[in-house]
Amino acid sequence: MSGERELPSGPGGFLGPVEPGEGTWTPLVLRPERPPERPPRLLSRRQKCVLASLLLLLALGLTIRHAVNYPGRASGSPPPGQLPPFPSQSTRFEYDGPAPAGSDSFALRLAVRNTGPAPVDVLGVSQGYRGLTVRVSGWLPRTVPPGGTLSLRVGLEVVDCSGAPADASLPFLDVTLRNTRAMETVSQILGTPYARDLSAALHSACDVTDYRTSATTPQSADKPVR
């Protein structure tokens, strides 16, 4: 037909862009973004159970090793959950005779025996006569091991004969003791030999030298009361 436009053909021809026909548009669909993935778990439940079992076995092994390496309890310590007796119940005192007096008026040897399962500390030694002072040679506190004996030198010095007994019939010493259960001060009567030796020392000290407290003399004569 002469009225139709011929399209160039052949190798030198040009074909313009192809336009879509009517009804051929594809609608644009917007899809939501995929949610971010959760971080991976460090340990699964099974792995946690295995790890807990291994830790339990390790703790059990350490406990068994400790029990094998240390089968006995420490020396002097009571069994777990059991308190030792009071120190006054497990400690005995004995008079072991006089000791060289030295600078003291009288000195004695005091034996302290511990029959209990725990160590006992000797904290102090005193007595009730105000005319006598007590000195313990060495140092305090001293520890008496379980089943052991401690020897103390106790010196007595007469400072006032009026405050000392003329005849010590029942002399006593106050001893302060301590263990892991309690601290106590107990009075100990050391028997007839100690009373005899102490009385002889008191007679010797007070008959030879006057240790009595001197009376206070007034500085001026008394004035008559008006």
Coordinates of C-alpha atoms in Angstrom, one line a residue:
M1 CA 0.0 0.0 0.0
S2 CA 1.2 3.4 -0.9
G3 CA -0.4 5.0 2.2
E4 CA 1.5 2.9 4.8
R5 CA 4.9 4.0 6.0
E6 CA 7.6 1.5 5.3
L7 CA 10.0 0.8 8.1
P8 CA 13.6 0.7 7.2
S9 CA 15.0 -2.8 7.0
G10 CA 18.2 -4.3 6.5
P11 CA 21.5 -3.9 8.3
G12 CA 21.3 -0.2 8.2
G13 CA 17.8 0.1 9.5
F14 CA 16.7 1.5 13.0
L15 CA 14.1 0.2 15.3
G16 CA 12.8 2.5 18.0
P17 CA 11.9 1.6 21.6
V18 CA 9.1 -0.9 22.0
E19 CA 6.2 0.5 24.0
P20 CA 4.1 -1.8 26.1
G21 CA 0.7 -2.4 24.8
E22 CA -2.5 -1.4 26.7
G23 CA -3.1 -3.5 29.8
T24 CA 0.4 -5.0 29.9
W25 CA 1.7 -2.9 33.1
T26 CA 2.9 -5.0 36.0
P27 CA 2.0 -3.6 39.4
L28 CA 4.9 -2.8 41.8
V29 CA 4.6 -4.8 45.0
L30 CA 6.6 -3.6 48.1
R31 CA 7.7 -6.5 50.3
P32 CA 8.6 -5.9 53.9
E33 CA 12.2 -6.3 54.9
R34 CA 13.2 -9.6 56.5
P35 CA 13.6 -9.3 60.2
P36 CA 17.2 -9.4 61.5
E37 CA 18.4 -12.9 62.5
R38 CA 18.8 -13.5 66.3
P39 CA 22.4 -13.9 67.4
P40 CA 23.4 -17.5 67.8
R41 CA 23.3 -18.9 71.3
L42 CA 26.7 -19.3 73.0
L43 CA 25.7 -22.6 74.6
S44 CA 22.7 -24.8 73.9
R45 CA 20.7 -26.3 76.7
R46 CA 22.5 -29.6 76.3
Q47 CA 25.9 -28.0 76.4
K48 CA 25.0 -26.2 79.6
C49 CA 23.9 -29.4 81.2
V50 CA 27.2 -31.1 80.2
L51 CA 29.2 -28.1 81.6
A52 CA 27.4 -28.2 84.9
S53 CA 28.0 -31.9 85.2
L54 CA 31.7 -31.4 84.6
L55 CA 32.0 -28.6 87.2
L56 CA 30.2 -30.8 89.7
L57 CA 32.6 -33.7 89.0
L58 CA 35.5 -31.4 89.4
A59 CA 34.3 -30.1 92.8
L60 CA 33.7 -33.7 94.0
G61 CA 37.2 -34.7 92.9
L62 CA 38.8 -31.8 94.8
T63 CA 36.9 -32.7 97.9
I64 CA 38.1 -36.3 97.7
R65 CA 41.6 -35.2 97.1
H66 CA 41.5 -33.0 100.2
A67 CA 40.1 -35.8 102.3
V68 CA 42.9 -38.2 101.1
N69 CA 45.7 -35.7 101.6
Y70 CA 44.5 -34.6 105.1
P71 CA 42.9 -37.6 106.7
G72 CA 43.6 -36.4 110.3
R73 CA 42.3 -33.3 112.0
A74 CA 44.7 -30.6 113.1
S75 CA 46.3 -31.3 116.4
G76 CA 44.4 -29.9 119.3
S77 CA 41.3 -29.0 117.4
P78 CA 37.9 -30.6 118.5
P79 CA 35.8 -32.6 116.1
P80 CA 33.6 -30.5 113.8
G81 CA 30.4 -29.5 115.5
Q82 CA 31.6 -30.4 119.0
L83 CA 32.8 -27.8 121.5
P84 CA 35.6 -28.6 124.0
P85 CA 34.9 -28.6 127.7
F86 CA 35.2 -25.4 129.7
P87 CA 38.8 -24.6 130.6
S88 CA 38.1 -25.0 134.3
Q89 CA 36.8 -28.6 133.6
S90 CA 39.9 -29.7 131.7
T91 CA 42.7 -27.9 133.7
R92 CA 44.3 -29.1 136.9
F93 CA 46.7 -27.1 139.1
E94 CA 49.4 -28.6 141.4
Y95 CA 51.9 -27.1 143.8
D96 CA 55.3 -28.4 142.8
G97 CA 57.2 -26.9 145.7
P98 CA 59.1 -23.7 146.4
A99 CA 61.3 -22.1 143.9
P100 CA 64.4 -19.9 144.5
A101 CA 63.0 -16.7 145.8
G102 CA 65.4 -14.2 144.3
S103 CA 64.0 -10.7 144.7
D104 CA 60.6 -12.1 145.8
S105 CA 59.6 -12.8 149.4
F106 CA 58.4 -16.3 148.3
A107 CA 58.3 -18.2 145.0
L108 CA 56.6 -21.4 144.0
R109 CA 56.4 -23.7 141.0
L110 CA 52.9 -24.1 139.7
A111 CA 52.1 -27.0 137.4
V112 CA 49.2 -26.6 135.0
R113 CA 47.9 -29.8 133.4
N114 CA 45.5 -29.9 130.5
T115 CA 43.4 -33.1 130.2
G116 CA 41.1 -31.8 127.5
P117 CA 41.1 -32.2 123.7
A118 CA 41.8 -28.5 122.9
P119 CA 44.7 -26.1 123.9
V120 CA 44.2 -23.9 127.0
D121 CA 45.8 -20.5 127.4
V122 CA 46.9 -19.2 130.8
L123 CA 46.2 -15.5 130.7
G124 CA 47.0 -14.3 134.2
V125 CA 47.7 -15.3 137.9
S126 CA 46.6 -13.2 140.9
Q127 CA 45.5 -13.6 144.5
G128 CA 43.1 -11.9 146.9
Y129 CA 45.5 -10.6 149.6
R130 CA 46.1 -6.8 149.2
G131 CA 49.4 -7.1 151.1
L132 CA 50.9 -9.4 148.5
T133 CA 51.8 -8.8 144.8
V134 CA 52.1 -11.6 142.3
R135 CA 54.7 -11.8 139.5
V136 CA 54.9 -14.6 136.9
S137 CA 58.3 -15.2 135.4
G138 CA 58.6 -15.3 131.7
W139 CA 55.5 -14.1 129.7
L140 CA 51.8 -14.5 129.5
P141 CA 49.7 -15.8 127.9
R142 CA 51.2 -19.3 127.8
T143 CA 49.5 -22.2 126.0
V144 CA 49.1 -25.7 127.5
P145 CA 48.7 -28.3 124.7
P146 CA 46.1 -31.1 124.9
G147 CA 47.4 -33.7 127.3
G148 CA 50.4 -31.5 128.2
T149 CA 51.8 -29.8 131.3
L150 CA 53.0 -26.2 131.8
S151 CA 55.3 -25.2 134.7
L152 CA 55.1 -21.6 135.9
R153 CA 57.2 -19.8 138.4
V154 CA 55.0 -17.5 140.6
G155 CA 56.7 -15.0 142.8
L156 CA 54.9 -13.4 145.8
E157 CA 56.2 -10.1 147.3
V158 CA 55.1 -8.8 150.7
V159 CA 54.3 -5.1 150.4
D160 CA 52.2 -4.7 153.5
C161 CA 52.1 -7.1 156.4
S162 CA 48.8 -5.7 157.7
G163 CA 47.2 -6.8 154.4
A164 CA 48.8 -10.3 154.5
P165 CA 47.5 -13.3 156.6
A166 CA 49.4 -14.1 159.7
D167 CA 48.9 -17.8 159.0
A168 CA 47.8 -18.8 155.5
S169 CA 45.5 -21.7 156.3
L170 CA 43.7 -21.8 152.9
P171 CA 45.7 -19.7 150.5
F172 CA 44.5 -19.6 146.9
L173 CA 45.5 -18.3 143.5
D174 CA 43.1 -16.9 140.9
V175 CA 44.1 -18.2 137.4
T176 CA 42.5 -16.8 134.2
L177 CA 42.1 -19.5 131.5
R178 CA 40.8 -19.5 127.9
N179 CA 40.1 -22.0 125.2
T180 CA 37.9 -22.0 122.0
R181 CA 34.8 -22.3 124.1
A182 CA 35.1 -19.8 127.0
M183 CA 37.3 -17.6 129.2
E184 CA 37.2 -18.2 132.9
T185 CA 38.9 -17.1 136.1
V186 CA 39.0 -19.9 138.7
S187 CA 40.3 -20.0 142.3
Q188 CA 42.7 -22.8 143.1
I189 CA 43.5 -24.0 146.7
L190 CA 46.8 -25.7 146.4
G191 CA 46.7 -27.8 149.5
T192 CA 48.5 -28.0 152.9
P193 CA 52.1 -28.0 151.6
Y194 CA 51.6 -24.7 149.9
A195 CA 49.8 -23.2 152.9
R196 CA 52.7 -24.3 155.2
D197 CA 55.5 -22.9 153.0
L198 CA 53.6 -19.6 152.4
S199 CA 53.0 -19.2 156.1
A200 CA 56.7 -19.7 156.9
A201 CA 57.6 -17.1 154.2
L202 CA 55.1 -14.6 155.6
H203 CA 56.4 -15.0 159.2
S204 CA 60.0 -14.6 157.9
A205 CA 59.2 -11.5 156.0
C206 CA 57.0 -9.7 158.5
D207 CA 58.9 -10.7 161.6
V208 CA 62.3 -9.5 160.3
T209 CA 61.3 -6.4 158.3
D210 CA 58.3 -4.1 158.9
Y211 CA 56.3 -4.0 155.7
R212 CA 53.3 -2.4 157.3
T213 CA 51.9 0.9 155.9
S214 CA 53.2 3.8 157.9
A215 CA 50.7 6.1 159.6
T216 CA 50.3 9.6 158.3
T217 CA 51.8 12.2 160.8
P218 CA 50.3 15.7 160.9
Q219 CA 52.5 18.5 159.8
S220 CA 51.4 20.8 162.7
A221 CA 50.0 20.3 166.2
D222 CA 46.3 20.0 166.6
K223 CA 44.6 23.3 167.3
P224 CA 41.9 23.5 169.9
V225 CA 38.4 23.6 168.6
R226 CA 36.6 26.7 169.5

